[in-house]
Structure formats: C-alpha cells, structure tokens
Coordinates of C-alpha atoms and ligand atoms in Angstrom, one line a residue:
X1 CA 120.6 67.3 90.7
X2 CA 123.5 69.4 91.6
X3 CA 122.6 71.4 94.7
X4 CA 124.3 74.9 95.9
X5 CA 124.3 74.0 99.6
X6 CA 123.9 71.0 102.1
X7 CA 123.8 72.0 105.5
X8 CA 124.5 68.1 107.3
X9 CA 123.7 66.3 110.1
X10 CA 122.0 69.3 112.1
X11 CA 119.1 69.1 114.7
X12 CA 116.1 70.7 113.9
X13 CA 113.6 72.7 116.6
X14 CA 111.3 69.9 116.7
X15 CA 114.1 67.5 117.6
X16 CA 114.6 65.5 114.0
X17 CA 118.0 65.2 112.3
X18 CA 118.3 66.3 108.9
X19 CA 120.5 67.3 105.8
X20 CA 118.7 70.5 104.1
X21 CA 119.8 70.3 100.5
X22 CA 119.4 74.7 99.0
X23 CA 118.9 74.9 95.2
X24 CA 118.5 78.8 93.8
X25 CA 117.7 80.3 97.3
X26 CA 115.1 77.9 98.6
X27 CA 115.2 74.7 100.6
X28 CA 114.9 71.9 97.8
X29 CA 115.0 69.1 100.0
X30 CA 114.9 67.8 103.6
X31 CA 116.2 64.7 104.2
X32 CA 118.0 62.4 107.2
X33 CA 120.6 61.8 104.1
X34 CA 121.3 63.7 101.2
X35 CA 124.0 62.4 98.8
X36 CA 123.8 64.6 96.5
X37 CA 126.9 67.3 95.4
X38 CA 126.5 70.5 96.1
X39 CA 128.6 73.7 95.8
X40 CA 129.2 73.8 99.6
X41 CA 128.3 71.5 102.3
X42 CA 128.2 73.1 106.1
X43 CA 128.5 70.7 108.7
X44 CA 126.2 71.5 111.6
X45 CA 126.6 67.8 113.2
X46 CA 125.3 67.8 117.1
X47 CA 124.2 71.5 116.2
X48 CA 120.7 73.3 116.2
X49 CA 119.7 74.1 112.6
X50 CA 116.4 76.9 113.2
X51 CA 114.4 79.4 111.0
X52 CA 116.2 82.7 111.0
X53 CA 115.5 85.2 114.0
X54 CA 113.1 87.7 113.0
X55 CA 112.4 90.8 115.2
X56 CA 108.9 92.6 114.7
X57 CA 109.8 95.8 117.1
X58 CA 113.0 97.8 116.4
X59 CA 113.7 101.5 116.2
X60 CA 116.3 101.5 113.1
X61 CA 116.4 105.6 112.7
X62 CA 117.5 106.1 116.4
X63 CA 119.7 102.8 116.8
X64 CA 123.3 103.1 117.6
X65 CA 122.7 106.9 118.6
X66 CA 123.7 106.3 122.8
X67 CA 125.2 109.6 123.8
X68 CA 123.9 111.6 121.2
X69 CA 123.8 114.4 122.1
X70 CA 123.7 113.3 125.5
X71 CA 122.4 110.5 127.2
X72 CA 119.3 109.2 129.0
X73 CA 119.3 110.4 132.6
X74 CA 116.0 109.6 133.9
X75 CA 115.8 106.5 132.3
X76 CA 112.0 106.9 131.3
X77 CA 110.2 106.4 128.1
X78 CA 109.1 110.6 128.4
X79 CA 112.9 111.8 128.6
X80 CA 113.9 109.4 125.9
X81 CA 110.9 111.0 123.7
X82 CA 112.6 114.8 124.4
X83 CA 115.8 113.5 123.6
X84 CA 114.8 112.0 120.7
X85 CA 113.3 115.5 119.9
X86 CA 116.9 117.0 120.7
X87 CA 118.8 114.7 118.0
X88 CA 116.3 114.8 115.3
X89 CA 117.2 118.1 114.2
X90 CA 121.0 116.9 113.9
X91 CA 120.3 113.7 112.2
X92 CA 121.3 113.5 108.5
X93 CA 120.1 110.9 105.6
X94 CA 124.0 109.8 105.7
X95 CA 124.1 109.3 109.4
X96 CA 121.1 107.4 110.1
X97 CA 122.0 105.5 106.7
X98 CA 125.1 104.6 108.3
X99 CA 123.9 103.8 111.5
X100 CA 121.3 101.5 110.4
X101 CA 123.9 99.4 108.1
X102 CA 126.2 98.6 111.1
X103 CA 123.1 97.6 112.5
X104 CA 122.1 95.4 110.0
X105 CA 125.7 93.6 109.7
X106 CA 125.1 93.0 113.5
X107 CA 121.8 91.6 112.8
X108 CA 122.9 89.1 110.2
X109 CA 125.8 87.8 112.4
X110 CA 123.2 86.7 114.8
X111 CA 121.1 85.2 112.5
X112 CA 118.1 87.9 112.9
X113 CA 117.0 87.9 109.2
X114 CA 113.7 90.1 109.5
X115 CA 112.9 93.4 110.9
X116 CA 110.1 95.5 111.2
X117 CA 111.2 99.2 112.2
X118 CA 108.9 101.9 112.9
X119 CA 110.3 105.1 111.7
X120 CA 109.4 108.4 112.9
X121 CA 107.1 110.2 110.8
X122 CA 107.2 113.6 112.6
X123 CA 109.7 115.3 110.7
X124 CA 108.6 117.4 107.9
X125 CA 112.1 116.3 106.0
X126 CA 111.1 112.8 106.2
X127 CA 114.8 112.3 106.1
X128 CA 114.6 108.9 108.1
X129 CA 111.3 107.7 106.1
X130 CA 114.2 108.3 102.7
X131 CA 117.3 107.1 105.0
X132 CA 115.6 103.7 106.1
X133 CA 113.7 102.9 102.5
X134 CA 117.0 103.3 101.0
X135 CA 118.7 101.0 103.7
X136 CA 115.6 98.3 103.1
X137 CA 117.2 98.2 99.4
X138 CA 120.4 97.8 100.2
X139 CA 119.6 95.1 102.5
X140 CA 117.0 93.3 100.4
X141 CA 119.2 90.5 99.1
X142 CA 119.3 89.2 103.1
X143 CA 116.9 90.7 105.3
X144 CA 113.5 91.2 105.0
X145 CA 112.9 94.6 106.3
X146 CA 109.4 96.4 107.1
X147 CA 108.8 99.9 107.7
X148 CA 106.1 101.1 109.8
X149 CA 104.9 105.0 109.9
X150 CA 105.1 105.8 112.9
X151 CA 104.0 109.6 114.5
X152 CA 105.9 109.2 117.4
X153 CA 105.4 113.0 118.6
X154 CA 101.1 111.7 118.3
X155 CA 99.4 111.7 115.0
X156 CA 97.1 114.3 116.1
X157 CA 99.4 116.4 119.2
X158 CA 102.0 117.2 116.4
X159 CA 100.5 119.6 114.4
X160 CA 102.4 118.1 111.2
X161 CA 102.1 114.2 111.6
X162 CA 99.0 113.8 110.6
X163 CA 99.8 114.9 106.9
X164 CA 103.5 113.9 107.0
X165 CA 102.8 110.2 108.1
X166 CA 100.1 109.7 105.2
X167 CA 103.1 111.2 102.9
X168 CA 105.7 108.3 103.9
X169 CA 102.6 106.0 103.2
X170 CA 102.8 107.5 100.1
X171 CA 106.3 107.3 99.8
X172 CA 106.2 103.1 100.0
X173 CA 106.5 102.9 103.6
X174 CA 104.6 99.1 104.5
X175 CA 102.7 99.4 107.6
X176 CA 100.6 102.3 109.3
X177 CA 101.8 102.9 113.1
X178 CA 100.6 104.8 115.9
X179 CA 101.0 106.0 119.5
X180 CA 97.2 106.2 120.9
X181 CA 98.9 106.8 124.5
X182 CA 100.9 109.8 123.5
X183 CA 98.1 111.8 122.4
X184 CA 96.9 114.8 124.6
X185 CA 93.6 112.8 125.3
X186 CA 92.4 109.6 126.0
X187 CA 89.6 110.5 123.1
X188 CA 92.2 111.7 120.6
X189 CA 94.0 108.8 121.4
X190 CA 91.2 107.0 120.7
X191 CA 90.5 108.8 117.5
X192 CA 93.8 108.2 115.8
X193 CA 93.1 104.6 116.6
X194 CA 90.2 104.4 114.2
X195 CA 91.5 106.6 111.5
X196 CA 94.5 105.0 111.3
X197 CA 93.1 101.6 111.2
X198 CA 90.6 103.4 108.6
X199 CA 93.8 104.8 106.6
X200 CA 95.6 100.7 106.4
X201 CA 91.4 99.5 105.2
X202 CA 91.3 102.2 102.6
X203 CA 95.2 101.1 101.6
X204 CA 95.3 97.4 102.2
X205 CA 98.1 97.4 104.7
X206 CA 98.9 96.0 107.7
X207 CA 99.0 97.9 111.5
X208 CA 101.0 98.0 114.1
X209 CA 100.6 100.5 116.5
X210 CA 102.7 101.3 120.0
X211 CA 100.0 101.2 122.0
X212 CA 99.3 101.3 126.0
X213 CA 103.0 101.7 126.5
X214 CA 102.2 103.1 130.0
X215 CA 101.3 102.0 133.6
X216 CA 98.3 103.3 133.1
X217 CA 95.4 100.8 134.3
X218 CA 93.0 103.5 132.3
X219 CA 94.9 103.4 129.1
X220 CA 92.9 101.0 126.9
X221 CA 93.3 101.7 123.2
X222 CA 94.1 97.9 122.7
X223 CA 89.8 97.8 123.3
X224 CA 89.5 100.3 120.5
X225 CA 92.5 98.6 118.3
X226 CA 90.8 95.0 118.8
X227 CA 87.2 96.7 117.9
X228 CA 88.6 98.8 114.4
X229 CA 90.4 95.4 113.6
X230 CA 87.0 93.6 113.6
X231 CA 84.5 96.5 112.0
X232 CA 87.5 97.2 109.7
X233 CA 87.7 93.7 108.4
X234 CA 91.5 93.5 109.2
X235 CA 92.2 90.4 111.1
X236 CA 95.4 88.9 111.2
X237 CA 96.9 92.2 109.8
X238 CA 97.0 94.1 112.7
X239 CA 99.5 94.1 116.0
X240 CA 99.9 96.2 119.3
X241 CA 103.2 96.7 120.3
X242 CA 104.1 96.4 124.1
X243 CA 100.5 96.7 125.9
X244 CA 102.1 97.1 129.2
X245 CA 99.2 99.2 130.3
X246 CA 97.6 95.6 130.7
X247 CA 100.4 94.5 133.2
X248 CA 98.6 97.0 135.7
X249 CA 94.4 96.5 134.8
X250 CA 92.2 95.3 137.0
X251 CA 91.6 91.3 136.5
X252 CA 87.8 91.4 135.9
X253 CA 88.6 93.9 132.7
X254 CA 91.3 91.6 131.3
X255 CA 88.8 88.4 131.5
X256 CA 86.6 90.4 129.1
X257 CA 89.8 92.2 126.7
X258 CA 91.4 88.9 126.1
X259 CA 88.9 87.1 124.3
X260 CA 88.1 90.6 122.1
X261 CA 91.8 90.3 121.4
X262 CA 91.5 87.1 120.0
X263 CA 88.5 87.4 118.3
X264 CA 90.0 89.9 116.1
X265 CA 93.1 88.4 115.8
X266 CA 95.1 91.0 117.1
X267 CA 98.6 90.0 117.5
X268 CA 101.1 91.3 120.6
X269 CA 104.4 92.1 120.4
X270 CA 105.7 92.9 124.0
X271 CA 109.3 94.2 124.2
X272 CA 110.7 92.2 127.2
X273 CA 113.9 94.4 127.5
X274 CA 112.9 97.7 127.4
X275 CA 109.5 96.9 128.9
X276 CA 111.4 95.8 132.2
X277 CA 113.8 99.2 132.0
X278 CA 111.4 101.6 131.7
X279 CA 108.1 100.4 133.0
X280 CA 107.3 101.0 136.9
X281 CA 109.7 104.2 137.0
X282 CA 107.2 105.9 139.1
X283 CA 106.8 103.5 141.4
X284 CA 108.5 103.2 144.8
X285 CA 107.8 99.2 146.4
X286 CA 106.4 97.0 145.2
X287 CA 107.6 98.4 141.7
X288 CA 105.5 96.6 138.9
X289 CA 107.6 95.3 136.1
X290 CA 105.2 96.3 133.1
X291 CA 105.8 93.6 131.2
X292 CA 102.1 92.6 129.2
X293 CA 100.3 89.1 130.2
X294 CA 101.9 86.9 127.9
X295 CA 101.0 83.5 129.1
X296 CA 97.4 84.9 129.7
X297 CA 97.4 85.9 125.8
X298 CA 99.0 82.9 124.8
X299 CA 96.3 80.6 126.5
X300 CA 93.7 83.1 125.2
X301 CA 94.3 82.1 121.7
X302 CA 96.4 85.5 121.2
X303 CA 99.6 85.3 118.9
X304 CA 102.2 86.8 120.9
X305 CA 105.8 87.3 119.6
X306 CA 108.7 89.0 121.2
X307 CA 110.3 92.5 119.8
X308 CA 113.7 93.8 120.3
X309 CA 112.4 97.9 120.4
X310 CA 115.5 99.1 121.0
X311 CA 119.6 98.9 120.8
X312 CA 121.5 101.9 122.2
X313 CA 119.7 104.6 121.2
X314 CA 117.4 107.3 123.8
X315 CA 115.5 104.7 125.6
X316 CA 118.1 101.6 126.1
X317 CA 121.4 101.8 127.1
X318 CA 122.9 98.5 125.8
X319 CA 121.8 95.9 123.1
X320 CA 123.5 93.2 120.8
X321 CA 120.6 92.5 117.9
X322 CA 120.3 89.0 119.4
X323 CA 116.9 87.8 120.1
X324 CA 117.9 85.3 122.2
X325 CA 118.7 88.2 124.7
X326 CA 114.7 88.8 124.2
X327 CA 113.5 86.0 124.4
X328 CA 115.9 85.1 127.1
X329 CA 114.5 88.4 129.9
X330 CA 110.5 88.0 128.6
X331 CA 110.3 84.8 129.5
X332 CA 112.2 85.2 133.2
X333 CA 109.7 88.4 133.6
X334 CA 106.5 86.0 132.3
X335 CA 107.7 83.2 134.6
X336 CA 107.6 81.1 131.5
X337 CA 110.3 78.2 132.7
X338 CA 108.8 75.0 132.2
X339 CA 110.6 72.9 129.1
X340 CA 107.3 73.9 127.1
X341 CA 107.2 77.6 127.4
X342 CA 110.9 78.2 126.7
X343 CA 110.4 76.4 123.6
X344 CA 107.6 78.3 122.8
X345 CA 109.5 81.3 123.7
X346 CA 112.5 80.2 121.1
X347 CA 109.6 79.7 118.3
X348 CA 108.2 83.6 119.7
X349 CA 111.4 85.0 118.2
X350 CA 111.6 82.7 115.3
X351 CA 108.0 81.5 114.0
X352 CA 105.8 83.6 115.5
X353 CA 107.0 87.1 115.0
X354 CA 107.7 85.8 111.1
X355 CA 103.6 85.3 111.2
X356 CA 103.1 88.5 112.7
X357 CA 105.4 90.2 110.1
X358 CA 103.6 88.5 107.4
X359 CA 106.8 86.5 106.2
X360 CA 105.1 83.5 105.0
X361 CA 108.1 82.3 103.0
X362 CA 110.4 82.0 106.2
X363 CA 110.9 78.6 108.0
X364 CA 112.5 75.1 107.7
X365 CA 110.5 73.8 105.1
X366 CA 110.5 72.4 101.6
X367 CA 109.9 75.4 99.0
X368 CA 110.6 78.3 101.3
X369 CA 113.6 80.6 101.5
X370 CA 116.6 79.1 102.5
X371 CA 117.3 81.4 105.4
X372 CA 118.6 79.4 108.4
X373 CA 120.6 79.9 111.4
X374 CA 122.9 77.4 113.1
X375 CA 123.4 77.7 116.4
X376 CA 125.9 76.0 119.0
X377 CA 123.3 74.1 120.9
X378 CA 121.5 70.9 121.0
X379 CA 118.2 72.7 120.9
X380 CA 116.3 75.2 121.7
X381 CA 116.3 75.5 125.5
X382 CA 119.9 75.3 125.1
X383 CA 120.2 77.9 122.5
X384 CA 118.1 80.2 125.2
X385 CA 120.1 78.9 128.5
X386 CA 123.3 79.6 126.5
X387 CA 122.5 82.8 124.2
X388 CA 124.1 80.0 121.9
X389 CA 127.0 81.1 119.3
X390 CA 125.8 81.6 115.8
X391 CA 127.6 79.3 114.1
X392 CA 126.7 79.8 110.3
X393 CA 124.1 82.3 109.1
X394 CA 122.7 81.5 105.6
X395 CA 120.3 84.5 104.1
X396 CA 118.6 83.5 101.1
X397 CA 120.6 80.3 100.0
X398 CA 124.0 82.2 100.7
X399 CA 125.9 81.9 103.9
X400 CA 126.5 84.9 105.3
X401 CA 128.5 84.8 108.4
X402 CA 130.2 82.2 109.9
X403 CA 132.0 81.8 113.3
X404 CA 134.3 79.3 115.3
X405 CA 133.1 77.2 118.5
X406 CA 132.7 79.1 121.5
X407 CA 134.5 76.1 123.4
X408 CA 137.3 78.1 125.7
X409 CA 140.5 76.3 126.8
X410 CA 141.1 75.2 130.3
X411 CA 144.8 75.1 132.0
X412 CA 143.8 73.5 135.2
X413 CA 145.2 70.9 137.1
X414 CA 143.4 67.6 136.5
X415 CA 140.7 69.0 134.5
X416 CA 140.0 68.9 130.8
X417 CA 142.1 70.9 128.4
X418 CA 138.6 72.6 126.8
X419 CA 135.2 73.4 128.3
X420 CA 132.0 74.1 126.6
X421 CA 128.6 74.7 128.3
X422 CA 126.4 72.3 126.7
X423 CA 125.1 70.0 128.4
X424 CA 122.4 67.0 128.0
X425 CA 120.0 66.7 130.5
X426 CA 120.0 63.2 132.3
X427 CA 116.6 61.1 133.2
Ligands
LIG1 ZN1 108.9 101.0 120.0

C-alpha cells in the first residue's frame, strides 16, 4: 500500500523508535521499520516525534490586542477586565477575525493543534461569538477549535449576559462558561453555577467555567461546580479553569474538596503564566504565587492539564502560543522537577488537555488523526529544558510548517565550529 507520509526514525514520548506510516489523514501504521513508499518521507532521526500541543484555556477575541487602547498598568486581573470593557466597543468582526488568524498561524508553527477559547458573551452584537465561529471554519482543516460562552462581565451582574450567552449557545457555540467569582455575591455566584451547569444538562454540552480565579480563601464555587457536576450527571464533561482561590484555603478544607473533585470527575485547568502575574497583587511579603495545588490534584485522582489563558492582550504582556512555555513556568511554580513530573507535565500539555477538551481522536496511535509535532529533542524533559524547536508540524496527515535546526555556529578558538544544547544525561 502506497502511503502519503512516513515520518522515520523518530523517538516517541514513551521512549520507543518508530516510523509512523499516514494514509488519508490518519496514522495507518506504526512500526520500528516501514518500507513502504509514500508521497513524502520526513526524517525525524534522533528527534522527539509527540501528539500535537493542545491548549484548553485561551482568550482568542482579545489575543494580539497589547496596547489597545492602552495598556495594562496595574497589572491585575480587575484593570485588565475594565480595559477589556474599554476595547470592546472598538472591536470589529474584521479585526478580531484578523487577529485571531495570525494567532492561529503562530499556533500551528509550534505545533499547538487544539484550542479551546472562551469568548466573551457580554456584548449584545455578539460580534466575537460570529468573528471566532467564522475563524473555527476557516481553521477546521488543522486545528481543532472549541468555543466556550463565556459572560465575562458575570452572567447574572450584566444585565444582558444572561440572555446573550444562551443566544451564542444557540448560535453553535460548544461549551457553556462562567465566572462564579465575578458575580456581585458569593450566592449569585453560586447560582449561576447551577444554572449553568443546568443549561450544558438540558443541552448535552460540556462546562468549563473560570472559576475561583481570586486569592480569595472564601471563594469556593469549585464545591458547588464539583456538586452540579455529580447531581447533574455530567462527569468527565465538566472543567474549572485556574482555581487559584485553592492556592490560599485552609489545608483541612482542601483534604475534604479534593476527593469531591475527583469524585465528580472534575477536571482543572490551571494557567501557570498568568496565574503567577496576576495572582498575589495585593499582597506585600510573603506574596503567594496563586498558582492551584496541582500535585495535590494529580495525586488525588484529579485530571489536571495546563492552559495558555492568554497572549498579549489586557491581562499578559508577552506570549509565543507555545505550550512548552506553560508547561515550562507551572511546573517551576508546582515544584514538579523530578524526571517523573516533568514528563507528566509534557503529557499535561499534550494528552491530558486533549482528554479534557474531549479530542479523543488525537495522539500517536494507530487509527487516529495524524496530527504530530516533531520537536528538536531527544524527549520530553528535553523538549521542556530546551522550549525545543518545532521541527515539522503535520495537521491532519499534511505537514504544515517546517523549520531548520536550531544548532548556532561557533567561531571560537579551539572549540567546535557548531553548538546545540542537547544533551544526554550520563549514569
Ligand atoms: Zn481565562
């Protein structure tokens, strides 16, 4: 059988060497040799060959909007909220369009294939919900992208998002969102918990809701999220994005949240680099970083992935689309540095946020999409410890970016002529 691709003599995550033969936009075979032709062969010898990067928590309508109209000065999640207030009424369907492209073309040159974007639903244009559904179109043929409703103004403190956010539901949007935390009360908070949670039920759809994104020891929607999730009947479909209100609890309450977390299969989706930025502003010394309890979730049982949030926009100056730079900051703010966790971080950004999204057809497997990413590493602690080049990007059984070895040349006297930062660990 004539294949379309080979990708040769590349490492995979777990550490095997492999050809991956790609027939009709899905991995066909998987083999140490394949000898078969194919339209292309991509030679990823010595190189990490991983799932795609997939990012669960991005803000597409206000990406690559820095500066506009001015910029963040405080630093805080509330000014970035006002701000984002300020450019709303500026934004046209062409601009965020625009905006949310170049984004996209950054995404797929480092390898992040999936993307779940809330988009604000308190605008009664709707302009972004239209902007972003016609972007997930255009992007269709190589990333997977999710929309998520999401009120950011508070589903019930705007007096139009209660109505507006069911009309983007409406409108095809695929997950319902929320901000418990932003609400004038922790009760209304509370409340738009369970009727949002009723309103995905009723639909069949997933949640994922910003929620405890404060350093608030008192904010504790995530109890409410994890108790809807259960009486709702909507395990495994539901997420809470950044819990950082958890960072600051008291111990004795987290021993007894954890396992409710679990139980309902509620995933968590902390957001390492904005979490660190904008958590603890209020504090003088000892400032509290904010960042949730990952490896206390991850022992509990708890599927924790790693979002991306934001790239120059209100609340984050900087930003390059590369979850390695995530995955990279959460697990130097979780103290995650044995061999074990950064792997498990790498498979965060990979594997685990594809779970969360739902993407069961991603991943190096026989049958599934032929979306893969090849990196210049040996594997993935090296890809992490290097934010390693993307090599060759292939979307759906088509590569679609490629670029040359990151090895610079040396003019130094007695030294090599090229250096390149790999390096294999000795025992
Ligand atoms: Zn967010």
């Amino acid at each position: 059988m004539s294949l379309d691709l080979i990708v040769k003599g590349g490492t995979l995550p777990d550490g095997r060497n492999a050809d991956i033969g790609i027939a009709g936009g899905r991995i066909t075979a998987i083999e140490p040799k394949i000898e078969s032709e194919a339209g292309r062969v991509v030679d990823a010898t010595g190189n990490l060959v991983a799932p795609p990067f997939v990012d669960p928590h991005f803000h597409m309508d206000a990406t690559l909007s820095y500066g506009i109209p001015r910029i963040n000065a405080s630093g805080t999640l509330l000014e970035g909220i006002a701000l984002w207030g300020e450019l709303k009424p500026l934004l046209t369907h062409e601009a965020v369009r625009e905006r949310a492209l170049a984004y996209c073309d950054w995404a797929v040159s480092m390898g992040l294939l999936a993307i779940r974007t809330h988009v604000d639903t308190c605008d009664d244009r709707l302009l972004a919900v239209e902007a972003l559904l016609d972007v997930k179109k255009s992007v269709a043929p190589y990333i997977d992208l999710q929309l998520v409703a999401f009120p950011q103004d508070g589903f019930y403190r705007d007096p139009t998002a209660r109505e507006n956010t069911i009309r983007a539901l409406d409108m095809g949007v695929d997950v319902v969102g929320g901000i418990p935390h932003f609400e004038r009360t922790m009760a209304d908070g509370r409340r738009s918990v369970t009727e949002l949670c009723e309103i995905a039920a009723e639909r069949g759809l997933m949640v994922d809701m910003h929620c405890d994104e404060t350093d608030d020891p008192q904010s504790r929607h995530i109890e409410q999220l994890a108790y809807e999730t259960q009486r709702l009947g909507l395990q495994g479909r539901v997420a809470g994005s950044h819990l950082t209100s958890m960072h600051s609890m008291d111990n004795y309450y987290v021993s007894k949240l954890l396992p409710l977390i679990a139980e309902a299969e509620v995933s968590a989706i902390p957001n390492p680099l904005i979490n660190i930025v904008i958590q603890g502003r209020h504090d003088t010394y000892p400032k509290r970083r904010g960042q949730t309890r990952v490896p206390e979730m991850l022992k509990a049982g708890i599927r924790v992935g790693f979002g991306q949030d934001c790239v120059l926009d209100p609340w984050y100056p900087l930003g390059t689309a590369d979850m390695l730079d995530v995955a990279f900051m959460g697990l130097h703010v979780a103290q995650m540095t044995s061999p074990a966790d950064m792997a498990q971080c790498f498979r965060m950004v990979t594997e685990t946020n594809a779970a969360i999204m739902g993407l069961d057809h991603l991943g190096i497997e026989v049958g599934k999409t032929a979306s893969l990413v090849v990196l210049e590493a040996g594997n993935p602690v090296e890809a992490l410890r290097l934010r390693a080049n993307r090599l060759c990007v292939i979307a759906k059984g088509k590569v679609v970016a490629e670029r040359s070895s990151s090895a610079a040349k040396l003019d130094l006297p007695g030294r090599p002529k090229t250096v390149d930062r790999r390096h294999r660990l000795q025992n």
